[in-house]
Amino acid sequence: VVGIGISLAQNWRNRGIGTAMMQFVIDWCRANPVVHRLELTVFSNNPRAQHVYEKVGFQHEGIRKEAYFKHGEYLDGILMAMLFDKQT
């Protein structure tokens, strides 16, 4: 199981960099024979990131209610993951 978290500086957003970064990691996981699962948590107030993750194939698995405190407010964490079917 591999967990990932990424962050892009604001002036680098909306250029496809986040999608490219995620695709690179996914390709690496697919090529690695021991990786079965790739997972992440995304803040509930970040729909742009959620869209990127959905676009590259992540599935929603659950919500961690008010699991984070950021900028004076509690935020939910949305759990997302993808599984890799490895033939042995």
Short mmCIF file of C-alpha atoms in Angstrom, two decimals:
data_model
loop_
_atom_site.label_atom_id
_atom_site.label_comp_id
_atom_site.label_asym_id
_atom_site.label_seq_id
_atom_site.Cartn_x
_atom_site.Cartn_y
_atom_site.Cartn_z
CA VAL A 1 0.00 0.00 0.00
CA VAL A 2 1.36 3.39 -1.04
CA GLY A 3 0.09 6.70 0.29
CA ILE A 4 0.66 9.99 -1.48
CA GLY A 5 0.16 13.68 -0.84
CA ILE A 6 1.01 16.53 -3.18
CA SER A 7 0.82 20.29 -3.04
CA LEU A 8 1.37 22.83 -5.79
CA ALA A 9 2.25 26.48 -5.30
CA GLN A 10 -0.65 28.64 -6.41
CA ASN A 11 1.21 30.13 -9.38
CA TRP A 12 1.81 26.61 -10.79
CA ARG A 13 -1.84 25.50 -10.71
CA ASN A 14 -4.11 25.12 -13.77
CA ARG A 15 -1.23 24.00 -15.99
CA GLY A 16 -1.75 20.23 -15.88
CA ILE A 17 1.19 19.75 -13.53
CA GLY A 18 -0.86 18.08 -10.77
CA THR A 19 -2.39 15.68 -13.29
CA ALA A 20 1.05 14.90 -14.74
CA MET A 21 2.50 14.30 -11.27
CA MET A 22 -0.33 11.95 -10.34
CA GLN A 23 -0.09 10.08 -13.64
CA PHE A 24 3.65 9.58 -13.10
CA VAL A 25 3.00 8.06 -9.66
CA ILE A 26 0.18 5.86 -10.99
CA ASP A 27 2.37 4.61 -13.83
CA TRP A 28 5.15 3.83 -11.34
CA CYS A 29 2.71 1.93 -9.11
CA ARG A 30 1.37 -0.07 -12.06
CA ALA A 31 4.92 -1.04 -13.06
CA ASN A 32 5.92 -1.99 -9.52
CA PRO A 33 4.95 -5.61 -8.85
CA VAL A 34 4.46 -5.18 -5.10
CA VAL A 35 2.15 -2.15 -5.15
CA HIS A 36 -1.48 -3.18 -4.82
CA ARG A 37 -3.10 0.05 -3.58
CA LEU A 38 -2.50 3.79 -3.90
CA GLU A 39 -4.37 6.02 -1.45
CA LEU A 40 -4.71 9.65 -0.45
CA THR A 41 -6.81 12.07 1.57
CA VAL A 42 -8.00 15.35 0.07
CA PHE A 43 -9.54 18.29 1.93
CA SER A 44 -13.29 18.60 1.43
CA ASN A 45 -12.91 22.26 0.46
CA ASN A 46 -10.64 21.45 -2.50
CA PRO A 47 -12.91 20.41 -5.38
CA ARG A 48 -10.20 21.10 -7.98
CA ALA A 49 -7.90 18.51 -6.43
CA GLN A 50 -10.80 16.07 -6.09
CA HIS A 51 -11.48 16.51 -9.81
CA VAL A 52 -7.85 15.74 -10.70
CA TYR A 53 -7.87 12.59 -8.58
CA GLU A 54 -11.18 11.41 -10.07
CA LYS A 55 -9.90 12.17 -13.59
CA VAL A 56 -6.89 9.89 -13.16
CA GLY A 57 -8.96 7.05 -11.68
CA PHE A 58 -9.19 7.43 -7.91
CA GLN A 59 -12.41 6.28 -6.26
CA HIS A 60 -14.08 7.81 -3.20
CA GLU A 61 -13.96 5.48 -0.20
CA GLY A 62 -15.14 7.54 2.75
CA ILE A 63 -15.03 10.73 4.74
CA ARG A 64 -13.15 11.55 7.93
CA LYS A 65 -15.46 14.13 9.50
CA GLU A 66 -13.73 17.27 10.80
CA ALA A 67 -10.39 15.46 10.84
CA TYR A 68 -8.28 18.53 10.05
CA PHE A 69 -8.09 22.06 11.45
CA LYS A 70 -6.86 24.55 8.86
CA HIS A 71 -7.13 28.35 8.77
CA GLY A 72 -9.47 28.44 11.75
CA GLU A 73 -11.97 25.82 10.60
CA TYR A 74 -12.45 22.08 10.78
CA LEU A 75 -12.35 20.28 7.45
CA ASP A 76 -13.42 16.82 6.41
CA GLY A 77 -10.86 14.56 4.78
CA ILE A 78 -12.11 12.63 1.77
CA LEU A 79 -10.46 9.23 1.45
CA MET A 80 -9.70 8.17 -2.12
CA ALA A 81 -7.83 5.18 -3.52
CA MET A 82 -7.17 3.00 -6.52
CA LEU A 83 -6.28 -0.68 -6.68
CA PHE A 84 -3.92 -2.36 -9.10
CA ASP A 85 -4.71 -5.86 -10.28
CA LYS A 86 -1.36 -7.62 -10.43
CA GLN A 87 -1.20 -11.03 -12.05
CA THR A 88 1.17 -13.37 -10.22
#
